[in-house]
Tab-separated table of C-alpha atoms in Angstrom:
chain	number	residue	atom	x	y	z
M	1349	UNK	CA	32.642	-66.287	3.530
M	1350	UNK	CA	31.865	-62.795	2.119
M	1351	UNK	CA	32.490	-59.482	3.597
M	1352	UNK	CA	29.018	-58.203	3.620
M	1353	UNK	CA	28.069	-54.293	5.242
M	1354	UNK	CA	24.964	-53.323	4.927
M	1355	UNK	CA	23.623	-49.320	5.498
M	1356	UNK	CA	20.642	-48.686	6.891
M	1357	UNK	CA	18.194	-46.300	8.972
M	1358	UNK	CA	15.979	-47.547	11.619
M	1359	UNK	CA	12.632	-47.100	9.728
M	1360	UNK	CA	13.790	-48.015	6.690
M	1361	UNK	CA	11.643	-50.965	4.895
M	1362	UNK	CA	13.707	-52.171	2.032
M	1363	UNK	CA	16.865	-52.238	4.883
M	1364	UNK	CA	14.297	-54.518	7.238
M	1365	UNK	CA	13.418	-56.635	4.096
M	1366	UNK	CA	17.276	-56.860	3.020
M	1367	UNK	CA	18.431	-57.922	6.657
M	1368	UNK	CA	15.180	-60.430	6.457
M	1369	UNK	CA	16.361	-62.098	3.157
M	1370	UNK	CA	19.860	-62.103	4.672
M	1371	UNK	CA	18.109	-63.811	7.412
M	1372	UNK	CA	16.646	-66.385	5.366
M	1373	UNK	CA	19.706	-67.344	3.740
M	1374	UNK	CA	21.836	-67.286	7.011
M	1375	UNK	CA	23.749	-64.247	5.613
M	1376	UNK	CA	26.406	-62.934	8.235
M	1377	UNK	CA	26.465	-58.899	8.043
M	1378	UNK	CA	27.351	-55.905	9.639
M	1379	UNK	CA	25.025	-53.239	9.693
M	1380	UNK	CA	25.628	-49.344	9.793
M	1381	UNK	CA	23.137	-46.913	10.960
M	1382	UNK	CA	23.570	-43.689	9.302
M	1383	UNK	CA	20.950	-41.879	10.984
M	1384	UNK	CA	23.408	-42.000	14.340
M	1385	UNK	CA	27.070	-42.862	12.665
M	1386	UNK	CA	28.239	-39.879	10.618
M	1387	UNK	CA	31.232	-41.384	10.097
M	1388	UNK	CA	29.166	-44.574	8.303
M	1389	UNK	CA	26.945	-41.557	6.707
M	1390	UNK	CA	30.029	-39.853	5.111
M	1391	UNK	CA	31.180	-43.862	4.298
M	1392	UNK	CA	28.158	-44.895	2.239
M	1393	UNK	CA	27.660	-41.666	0.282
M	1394	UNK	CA	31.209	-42.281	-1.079
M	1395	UNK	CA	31.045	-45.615	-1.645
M	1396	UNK	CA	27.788	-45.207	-3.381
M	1397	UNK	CA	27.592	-41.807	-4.407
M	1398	UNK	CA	23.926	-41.021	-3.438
M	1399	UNK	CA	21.962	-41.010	-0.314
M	1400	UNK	CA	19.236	-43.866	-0.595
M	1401	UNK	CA	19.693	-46.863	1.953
M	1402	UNK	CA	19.772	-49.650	2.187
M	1403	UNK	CA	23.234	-49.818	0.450
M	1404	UNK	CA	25.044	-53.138	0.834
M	1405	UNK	CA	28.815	-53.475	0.081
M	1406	UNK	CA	29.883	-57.231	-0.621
M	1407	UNK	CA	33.202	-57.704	-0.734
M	1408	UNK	CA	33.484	-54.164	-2.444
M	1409	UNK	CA	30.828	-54.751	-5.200
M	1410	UNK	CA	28.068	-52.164	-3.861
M	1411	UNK	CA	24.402	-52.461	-4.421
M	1412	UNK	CA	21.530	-49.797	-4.152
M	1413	UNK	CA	18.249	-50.559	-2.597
M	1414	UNK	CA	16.549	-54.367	-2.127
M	1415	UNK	CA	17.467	-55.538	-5.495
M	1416	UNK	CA	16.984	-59.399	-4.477
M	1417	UNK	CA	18.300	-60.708	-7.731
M	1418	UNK	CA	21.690	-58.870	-7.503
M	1419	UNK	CA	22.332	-59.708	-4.254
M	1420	UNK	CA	21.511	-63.375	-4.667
M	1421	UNK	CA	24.015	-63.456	-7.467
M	1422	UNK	CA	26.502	-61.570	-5.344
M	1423	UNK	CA	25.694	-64.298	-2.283
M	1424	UNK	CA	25.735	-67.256	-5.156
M	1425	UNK	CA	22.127	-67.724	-3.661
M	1426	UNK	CA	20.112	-70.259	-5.855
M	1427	UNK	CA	16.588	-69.634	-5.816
K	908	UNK	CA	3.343	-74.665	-15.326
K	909	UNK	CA	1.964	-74.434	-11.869
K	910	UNK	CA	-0.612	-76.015	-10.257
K	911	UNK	CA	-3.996	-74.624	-9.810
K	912	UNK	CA	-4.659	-72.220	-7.377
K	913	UNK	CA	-8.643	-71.496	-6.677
K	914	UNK	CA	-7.676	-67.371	-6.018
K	915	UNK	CA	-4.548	-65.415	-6.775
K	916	UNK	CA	-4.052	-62.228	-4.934
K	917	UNK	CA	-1.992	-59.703	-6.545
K	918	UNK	CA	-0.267	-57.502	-4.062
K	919	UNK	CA	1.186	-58.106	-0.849
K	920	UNK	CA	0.083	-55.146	1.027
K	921	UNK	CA	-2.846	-54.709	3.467
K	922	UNK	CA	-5.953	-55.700	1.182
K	923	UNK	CA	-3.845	-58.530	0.339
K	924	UNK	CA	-2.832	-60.519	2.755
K	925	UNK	CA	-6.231	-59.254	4.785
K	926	UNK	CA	-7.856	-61.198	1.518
K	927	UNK	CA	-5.423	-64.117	2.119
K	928	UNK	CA	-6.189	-64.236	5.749
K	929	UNK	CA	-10.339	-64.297	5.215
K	930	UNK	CA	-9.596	-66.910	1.698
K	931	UNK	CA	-7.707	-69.079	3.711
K	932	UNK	CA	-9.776	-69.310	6.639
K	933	UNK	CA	-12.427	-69.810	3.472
K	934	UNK	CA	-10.480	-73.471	2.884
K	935	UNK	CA	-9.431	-72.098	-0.563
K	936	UNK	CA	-6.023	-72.796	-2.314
K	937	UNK	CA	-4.931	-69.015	-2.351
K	938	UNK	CA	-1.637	-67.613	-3.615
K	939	UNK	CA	-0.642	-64.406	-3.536
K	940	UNK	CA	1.902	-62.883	-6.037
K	941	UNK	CA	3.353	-59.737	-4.626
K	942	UNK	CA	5.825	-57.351	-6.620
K	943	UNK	CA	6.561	-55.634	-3.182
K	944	UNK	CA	5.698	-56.709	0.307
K	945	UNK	CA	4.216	-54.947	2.033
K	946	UNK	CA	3.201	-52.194	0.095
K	947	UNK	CA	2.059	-48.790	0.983
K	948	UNK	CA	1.766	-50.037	4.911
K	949	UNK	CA	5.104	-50.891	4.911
K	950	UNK	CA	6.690	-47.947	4.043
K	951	UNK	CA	3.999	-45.863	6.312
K	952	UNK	CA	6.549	-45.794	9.372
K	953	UNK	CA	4.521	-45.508	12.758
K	954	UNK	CA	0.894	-46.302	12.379
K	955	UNK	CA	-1.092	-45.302	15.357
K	956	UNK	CA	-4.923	-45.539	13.901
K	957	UNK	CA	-4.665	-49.396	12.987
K	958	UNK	CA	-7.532	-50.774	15.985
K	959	UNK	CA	-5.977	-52.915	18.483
K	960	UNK	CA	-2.269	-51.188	18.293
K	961	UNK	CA	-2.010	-48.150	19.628
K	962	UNK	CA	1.403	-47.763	18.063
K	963	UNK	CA	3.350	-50.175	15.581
K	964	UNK	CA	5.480	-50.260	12.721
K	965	UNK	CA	3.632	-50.807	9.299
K	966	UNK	CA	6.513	-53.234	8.437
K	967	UNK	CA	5.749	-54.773	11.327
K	968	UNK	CA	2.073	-54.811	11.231
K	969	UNK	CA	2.379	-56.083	7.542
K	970	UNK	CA	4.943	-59.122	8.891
K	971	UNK	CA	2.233	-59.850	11.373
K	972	UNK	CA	0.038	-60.019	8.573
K	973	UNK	CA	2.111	-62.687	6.638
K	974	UNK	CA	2.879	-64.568	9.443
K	975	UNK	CA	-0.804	-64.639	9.786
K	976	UNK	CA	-1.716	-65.842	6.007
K	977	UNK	CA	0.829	-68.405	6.058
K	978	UNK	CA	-0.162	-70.213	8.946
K	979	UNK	CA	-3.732	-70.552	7.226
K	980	UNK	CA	-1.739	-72.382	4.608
K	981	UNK	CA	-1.516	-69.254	2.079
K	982	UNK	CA	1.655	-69.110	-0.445
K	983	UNK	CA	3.342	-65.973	-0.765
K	984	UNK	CA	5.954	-65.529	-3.528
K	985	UNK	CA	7.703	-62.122	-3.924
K	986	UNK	CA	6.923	-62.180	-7.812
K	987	UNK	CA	5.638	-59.446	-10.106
K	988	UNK	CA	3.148	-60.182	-12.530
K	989	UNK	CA	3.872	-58.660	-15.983
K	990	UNK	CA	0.537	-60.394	-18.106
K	991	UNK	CA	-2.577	-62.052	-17.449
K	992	UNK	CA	-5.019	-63.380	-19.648
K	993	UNK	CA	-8.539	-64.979	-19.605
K	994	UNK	CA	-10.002	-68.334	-20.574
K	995	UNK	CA	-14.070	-68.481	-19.308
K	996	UNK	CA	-13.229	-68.552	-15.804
K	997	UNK	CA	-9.756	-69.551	-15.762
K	998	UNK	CA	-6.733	-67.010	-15.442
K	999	UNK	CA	-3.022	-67.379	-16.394
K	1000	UNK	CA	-0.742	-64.944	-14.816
K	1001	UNK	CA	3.302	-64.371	-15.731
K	1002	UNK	CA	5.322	-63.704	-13.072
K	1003	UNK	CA	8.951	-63.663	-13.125
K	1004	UNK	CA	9.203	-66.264	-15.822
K	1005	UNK	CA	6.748	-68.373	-14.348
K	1006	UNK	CA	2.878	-69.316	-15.258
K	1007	UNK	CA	0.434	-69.356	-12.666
K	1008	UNK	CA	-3.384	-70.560	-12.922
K	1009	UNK	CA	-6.409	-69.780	-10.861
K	1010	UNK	CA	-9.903	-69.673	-10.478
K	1011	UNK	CA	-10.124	-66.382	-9.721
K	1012	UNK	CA	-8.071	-62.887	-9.247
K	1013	UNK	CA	-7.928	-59.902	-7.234
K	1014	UNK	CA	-6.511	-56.980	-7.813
K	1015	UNK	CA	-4.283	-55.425	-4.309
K	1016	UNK	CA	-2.016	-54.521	-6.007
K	1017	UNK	CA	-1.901	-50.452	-5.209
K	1018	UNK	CA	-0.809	-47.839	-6.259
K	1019	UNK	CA	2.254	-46.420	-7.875
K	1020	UNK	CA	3.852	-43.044	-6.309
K	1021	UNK	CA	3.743	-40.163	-8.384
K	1022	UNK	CA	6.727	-37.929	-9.518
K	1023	UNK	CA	6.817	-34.206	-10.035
K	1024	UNK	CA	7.706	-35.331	-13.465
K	1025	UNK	CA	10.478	-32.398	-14.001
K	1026	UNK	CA	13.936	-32.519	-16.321
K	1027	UNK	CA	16.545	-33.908	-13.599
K	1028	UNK	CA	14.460	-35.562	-11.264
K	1029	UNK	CA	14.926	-38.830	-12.729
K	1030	UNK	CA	18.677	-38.236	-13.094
K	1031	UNK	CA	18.804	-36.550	-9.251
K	1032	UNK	CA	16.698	-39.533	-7.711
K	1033	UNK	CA	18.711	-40.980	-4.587
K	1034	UNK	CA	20.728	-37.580	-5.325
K	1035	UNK	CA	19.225	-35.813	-3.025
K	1036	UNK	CA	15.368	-36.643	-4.585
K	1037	UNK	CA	13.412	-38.812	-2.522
K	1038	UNK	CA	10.346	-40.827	-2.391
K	1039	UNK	CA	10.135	-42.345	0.553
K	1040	UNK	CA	11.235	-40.200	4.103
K	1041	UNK	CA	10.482	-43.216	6.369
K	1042	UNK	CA	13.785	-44.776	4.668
K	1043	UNK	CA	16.029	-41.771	3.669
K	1044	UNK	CA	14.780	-38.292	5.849
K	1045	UNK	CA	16.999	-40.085	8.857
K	1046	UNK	CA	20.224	-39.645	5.998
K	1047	UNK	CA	19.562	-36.062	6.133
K	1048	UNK	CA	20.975	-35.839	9.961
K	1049	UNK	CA	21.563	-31.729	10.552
K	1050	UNK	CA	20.813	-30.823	7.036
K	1051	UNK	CA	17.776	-28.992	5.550
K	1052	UNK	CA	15.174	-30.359	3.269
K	1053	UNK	CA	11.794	-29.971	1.375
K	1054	UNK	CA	8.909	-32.178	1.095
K	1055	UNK	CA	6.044	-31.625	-1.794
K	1056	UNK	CA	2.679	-32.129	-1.087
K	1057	UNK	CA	-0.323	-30.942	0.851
K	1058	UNK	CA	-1.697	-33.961	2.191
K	1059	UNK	CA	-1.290	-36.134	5.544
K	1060	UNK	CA	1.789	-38.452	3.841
K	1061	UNK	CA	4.067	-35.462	3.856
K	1062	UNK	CA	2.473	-34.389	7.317
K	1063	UNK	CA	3.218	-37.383	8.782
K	1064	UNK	CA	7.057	-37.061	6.322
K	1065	UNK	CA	8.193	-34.058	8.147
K	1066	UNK	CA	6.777	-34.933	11.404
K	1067	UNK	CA	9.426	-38.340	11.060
K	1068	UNK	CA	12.154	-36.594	9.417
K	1069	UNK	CA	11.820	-33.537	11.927
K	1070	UNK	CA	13.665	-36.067	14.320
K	1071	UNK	CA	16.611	-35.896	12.355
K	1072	UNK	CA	17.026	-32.569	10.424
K	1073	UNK	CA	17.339	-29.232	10.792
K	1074	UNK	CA	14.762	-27.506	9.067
K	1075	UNK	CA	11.909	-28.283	6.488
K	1076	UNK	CA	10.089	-26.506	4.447
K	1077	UNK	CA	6.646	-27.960	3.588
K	1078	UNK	CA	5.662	-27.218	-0.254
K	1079	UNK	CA	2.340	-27.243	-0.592
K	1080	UNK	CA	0.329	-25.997	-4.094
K	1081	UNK	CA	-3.084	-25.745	-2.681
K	1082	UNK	CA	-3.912	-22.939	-0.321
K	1083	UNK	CA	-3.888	-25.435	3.122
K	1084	UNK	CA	-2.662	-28.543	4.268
K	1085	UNK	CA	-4.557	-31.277	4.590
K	1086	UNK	CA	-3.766	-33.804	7.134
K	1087	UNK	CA	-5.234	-35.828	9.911
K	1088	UNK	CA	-5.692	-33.602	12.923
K	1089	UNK	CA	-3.192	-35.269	15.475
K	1090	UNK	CA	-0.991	-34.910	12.690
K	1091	UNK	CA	-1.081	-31.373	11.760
K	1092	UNK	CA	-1.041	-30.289	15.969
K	1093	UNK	CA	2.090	-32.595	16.078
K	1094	UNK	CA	4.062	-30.288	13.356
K	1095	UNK	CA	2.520	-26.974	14.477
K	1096	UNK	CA	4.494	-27.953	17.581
K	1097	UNK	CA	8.018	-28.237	15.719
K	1098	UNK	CA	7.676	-24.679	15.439
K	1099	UNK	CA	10.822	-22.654	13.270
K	1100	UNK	CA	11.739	-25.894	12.397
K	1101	UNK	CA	8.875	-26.132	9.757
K	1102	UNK	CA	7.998	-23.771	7.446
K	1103	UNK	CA	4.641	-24.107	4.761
K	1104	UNK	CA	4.682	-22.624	1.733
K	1105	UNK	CA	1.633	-22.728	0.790
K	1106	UNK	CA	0.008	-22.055	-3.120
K	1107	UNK	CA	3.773	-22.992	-4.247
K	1108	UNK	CA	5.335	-25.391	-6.457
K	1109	UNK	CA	8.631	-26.556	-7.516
K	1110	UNK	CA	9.340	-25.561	-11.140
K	1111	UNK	CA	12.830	-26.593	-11.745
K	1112	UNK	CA	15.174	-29.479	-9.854
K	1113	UNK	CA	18.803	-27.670	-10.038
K	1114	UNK	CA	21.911	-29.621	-9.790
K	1115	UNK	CA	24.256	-32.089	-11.706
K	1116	UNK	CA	25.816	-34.771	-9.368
K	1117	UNK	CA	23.315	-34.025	-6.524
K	1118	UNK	CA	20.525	-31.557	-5.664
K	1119	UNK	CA	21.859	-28.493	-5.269
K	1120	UNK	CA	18.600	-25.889	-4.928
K	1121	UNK	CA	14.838	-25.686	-6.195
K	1122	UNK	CA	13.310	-22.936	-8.596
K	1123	UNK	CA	10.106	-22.311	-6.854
K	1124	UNK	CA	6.693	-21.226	-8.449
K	1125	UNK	CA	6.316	-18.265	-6.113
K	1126	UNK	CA	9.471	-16.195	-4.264
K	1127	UNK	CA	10.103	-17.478	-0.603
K	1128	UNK	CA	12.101	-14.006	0.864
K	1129	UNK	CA	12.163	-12.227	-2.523
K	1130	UNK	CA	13.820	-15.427	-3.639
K	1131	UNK	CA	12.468	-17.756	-6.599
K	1132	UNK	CA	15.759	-20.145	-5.636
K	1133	UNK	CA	15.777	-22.168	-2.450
K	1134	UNK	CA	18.890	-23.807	-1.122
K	1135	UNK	CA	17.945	-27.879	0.280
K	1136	UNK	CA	19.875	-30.640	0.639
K	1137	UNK	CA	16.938	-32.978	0.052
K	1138	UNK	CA	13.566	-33.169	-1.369
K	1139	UNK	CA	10.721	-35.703	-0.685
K	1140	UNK	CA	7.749	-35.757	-2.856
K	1141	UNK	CA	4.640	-36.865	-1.205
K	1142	UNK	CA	2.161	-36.022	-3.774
K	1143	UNK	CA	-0.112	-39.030	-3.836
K	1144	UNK	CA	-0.038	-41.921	-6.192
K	1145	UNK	CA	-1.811	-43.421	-9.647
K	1146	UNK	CA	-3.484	-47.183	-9.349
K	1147	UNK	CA	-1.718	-49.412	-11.149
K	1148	UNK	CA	-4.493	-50.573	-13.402
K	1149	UNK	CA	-2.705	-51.987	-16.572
K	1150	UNK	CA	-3.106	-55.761	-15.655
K	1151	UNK	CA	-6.551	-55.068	-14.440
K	1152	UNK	CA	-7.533	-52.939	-18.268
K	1153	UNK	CA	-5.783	-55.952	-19.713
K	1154	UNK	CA	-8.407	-58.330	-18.823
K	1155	UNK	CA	-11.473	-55.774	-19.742
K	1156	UNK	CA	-11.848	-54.712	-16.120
K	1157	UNK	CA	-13.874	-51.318	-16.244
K	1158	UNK	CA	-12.563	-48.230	-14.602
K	1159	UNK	CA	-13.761	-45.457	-13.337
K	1160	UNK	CA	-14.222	-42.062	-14.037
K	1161	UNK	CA	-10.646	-41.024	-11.870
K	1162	UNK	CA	-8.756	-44.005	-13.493
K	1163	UNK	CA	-9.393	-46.326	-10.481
K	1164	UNK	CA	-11.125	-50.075	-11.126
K	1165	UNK	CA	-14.538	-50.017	-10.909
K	1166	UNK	CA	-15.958	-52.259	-8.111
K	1167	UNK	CA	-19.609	-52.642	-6.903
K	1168	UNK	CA	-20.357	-52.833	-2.588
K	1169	UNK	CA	-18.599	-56.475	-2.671
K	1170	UNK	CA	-16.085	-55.489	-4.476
K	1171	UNK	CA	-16.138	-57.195	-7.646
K	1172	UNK	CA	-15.624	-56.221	-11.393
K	1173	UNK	CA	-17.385	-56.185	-14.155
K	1174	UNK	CA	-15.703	-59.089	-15.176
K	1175	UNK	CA	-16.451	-63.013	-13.888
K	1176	UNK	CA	-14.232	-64.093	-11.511
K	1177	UNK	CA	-12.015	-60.830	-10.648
K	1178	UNK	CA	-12.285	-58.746	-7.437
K	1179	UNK	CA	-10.286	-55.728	-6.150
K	1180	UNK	CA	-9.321	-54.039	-3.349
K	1181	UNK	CA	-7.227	-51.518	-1.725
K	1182	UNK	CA	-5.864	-48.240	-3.510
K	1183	UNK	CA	-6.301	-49.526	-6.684
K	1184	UNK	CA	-9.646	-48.910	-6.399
K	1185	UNK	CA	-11.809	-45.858	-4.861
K	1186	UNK	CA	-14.359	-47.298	-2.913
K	1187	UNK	CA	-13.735	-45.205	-0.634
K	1188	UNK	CA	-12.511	-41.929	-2.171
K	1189	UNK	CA	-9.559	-40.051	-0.816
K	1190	UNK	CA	-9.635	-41.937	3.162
K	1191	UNK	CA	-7.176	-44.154	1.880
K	1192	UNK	CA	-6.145	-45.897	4.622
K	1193	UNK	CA	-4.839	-49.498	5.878
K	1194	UNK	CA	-8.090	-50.010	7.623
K	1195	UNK	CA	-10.339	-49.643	4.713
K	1196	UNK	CA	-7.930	-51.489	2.625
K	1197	UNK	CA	-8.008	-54.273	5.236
K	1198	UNK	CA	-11.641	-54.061	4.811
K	1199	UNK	CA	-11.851	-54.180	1.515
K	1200	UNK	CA	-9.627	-56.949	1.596
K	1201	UNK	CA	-11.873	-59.215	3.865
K	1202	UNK	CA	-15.275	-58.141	1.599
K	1203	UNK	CA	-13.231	-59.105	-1.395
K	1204	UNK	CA	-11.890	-62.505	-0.248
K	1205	UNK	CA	-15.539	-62.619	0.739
K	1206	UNK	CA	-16.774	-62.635	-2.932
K	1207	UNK	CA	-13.971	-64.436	-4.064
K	1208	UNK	CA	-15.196	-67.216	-1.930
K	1209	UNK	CA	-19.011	-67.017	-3.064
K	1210	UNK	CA	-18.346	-67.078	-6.848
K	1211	UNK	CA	-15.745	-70.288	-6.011
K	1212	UNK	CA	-18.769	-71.761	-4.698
K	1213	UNK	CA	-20.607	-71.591	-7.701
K	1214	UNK	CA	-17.870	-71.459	-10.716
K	1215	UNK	CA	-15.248	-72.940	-8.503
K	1216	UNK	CA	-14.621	-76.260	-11.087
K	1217	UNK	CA	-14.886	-74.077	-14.535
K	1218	UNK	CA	-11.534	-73.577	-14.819
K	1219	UNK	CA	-10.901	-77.075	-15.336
K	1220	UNK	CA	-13.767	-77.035	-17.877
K	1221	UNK	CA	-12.999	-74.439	-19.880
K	1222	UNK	CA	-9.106	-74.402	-19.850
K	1223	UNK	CA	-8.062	-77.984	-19.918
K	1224	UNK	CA	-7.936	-79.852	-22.946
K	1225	UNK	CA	-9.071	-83.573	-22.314
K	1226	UNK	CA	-6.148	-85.950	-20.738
K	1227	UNK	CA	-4.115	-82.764	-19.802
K	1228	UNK	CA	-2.709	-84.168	-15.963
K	1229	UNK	CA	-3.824	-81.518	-13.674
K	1230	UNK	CA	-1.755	-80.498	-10.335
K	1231	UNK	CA	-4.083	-80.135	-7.936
């Protein structure tokens, strides 16, 4: 099974639409607020270098914003 | 190929899926294609003026929504569609590599957000340039920011990201803001924490791996420079009316498509509703696109009465198996 960590802020749509395809697909993940975590802040601006969410890390390969395709590819997720 | 579908929606925001709700409760085959759920609604963050709520999430007013459409039967698939064309009264649509046919087509399909269109925002974008403060103003915990634009949006912006920050400062290039009362009250009442600059712009976006300052249009404390960690632009947004010119769909005079009281085109068999058209003017809100939604399903449903077999007529060559 993958690693998957996804970053997120509570109002965020693209995070509730990423954690709802994860859904779908019966995607384990941790989540990472980083409007309350600092520490998860500080984690996902390095890791990503910029300060959109969502940002998912699986299994170190890091992805900016909803892009389903990517992540489906990432999750070998077959339409 | 797919099978035929007697109205595709395009757009999955609140005048579509409102469409898909009233089309489906019409009996008709509806599918609705939409590049991003959603829409506008979604990314609206508390919505307190939609009737019967006095206080909900547009995501999750606009998941209500689906769930809504799909138990009438409608298909949603999270496609966007790149061409259409026109045969009599029969419509092909490409959508992520796939071909879709209907009856008939209507246009939710919004509007895009503007940009400030300046050297480095592009480059700066997610680098401390934002575009939508419902998902990234919370990232901007204890730091201080700037949002563009005079209207309720970027009210409504720093009211949300005033939760998290330290200190705003409200760009605005007209000489007021214009917001919703309830709005405006609600950041008078953040105090120090807000300030408007009002009749001021941003001229330049300084800063190479992330934003480090603004050039502004008019000195703020005998400054042209100001010093932000972030900046939101909430300047409005342009309908996304390519698709829509494509098929010979008139616009009007501000670049929006043209619809008459029921909302439909100049053209047979197309409708529109939403922010892609300007029915009604600048109140641009999820209530009138809901509405416009409904009225437009509502025509959709009236010309299927009449034209509803055409399609097959006109775009089916003799012995071609049909899906449907």
């Amino acid at each position: 099974m993958k690693n998957v960590t996804i970053y997120t802020t509570p109002t965020c749509v693209y995070c509730k639409r990423t954690k709802a395809f994860f859904g779908e697909h019966n995607v384990a993940y941790t989540e990472k607020n980083v409007a309350s975590d600092s520490a998860a802040r500080e984690e996902m601006i390095k890791k990503s270098e910029q300060m959109g969410v969502p940002v998912i890390d699986i299994d170190g390969t890091i992805v900016v914003g909803f892009d389903q395709p990517k992540l489906a590819e990432l999750l070998d997720i077959k339409a | 190929m797919d099978e035929l579908h007697d109205l595709v929606i395009i757009g999955s925001g609140a005048a579509g899926l409102a469409a898909g709700i009233y089309a489906g409760r019409y009996g008709m085959k509806v599918l609705v294609l939409g590049g991003e759920f959603g829409g506008e609604t979604a990314k609206a963050g508390n919505i307190e003026n939609y009737p019967g709520f006095a206080s909900v999430d547009g995501y999750e007013l606009m998941d209500a929504m689906k769930k809504q459409s799909e138990a009438l039967g409608i298909r949603l698939v999270d496609a966007k569609v790149t061409a259409i064309s026109r045969e009599g009264h029969c419509f092909t649509l490409e959508a992520n590599g796939k071909t879709y046919n209907a009856n008939a087509v209507l246009f939710a399909i919004g509007a895009e957000r503007r940009r400030l269109g300046l050297p480095n925002e592009k480059e700066l974008t997610g680098k401390g340039v934002h575009y939508c403060v419902t998902c990234d103003g919370p990232v901007y915990g204890g730091k201080t920011i700037a949002m563009v634009g005079g209207g309720d949006a970027s009210v409504k912006g720093v009211n949300l990201a005033a939760e998290y920050v330290q200190k705003i400062f409200l760009i605005v290039r007209g000489k007021e803001v214009i917001a919703e009362p309830i709005n405006f009250e609600r950041m008078k009442k953040l105090g120090d924490k807000v300030e408007v600059l009002l009749e001021t712009s941003v001229k330049e976006i300084v800063g190479t791996q992330k934003l480090e300052k603004l050039i502004l249009s008019k000195p703020y404390k005998g400054s042209s420079e100001l010093v932000v960690d972030g900046l939101f632009v909430e300047i409005g947004a342009s309908p996304q009316v390519e698709l829509a010119k494509s098929l010979g769909v008139e616009l009007d005079e501000s670049g929006y498509v043209k619809t008459d009281n029921l909302m439909r085109t100049n053209v047979d068999g197309v409708f529109a509703a939403g922010d892609v058209t300007n029915h009604f003017g600048r109140f641009k809100q999820d209530i009138t696109a809901a509405a416009q939604g409904a009225v437009a399903a509502t025509s959709a449903y009236e010309d299927h009465k009449v034209h509803g077999d055409l399609c097959v007529l006109h775009a089916r060559p003799v012995g071609t198996s049909l899906h449907v």
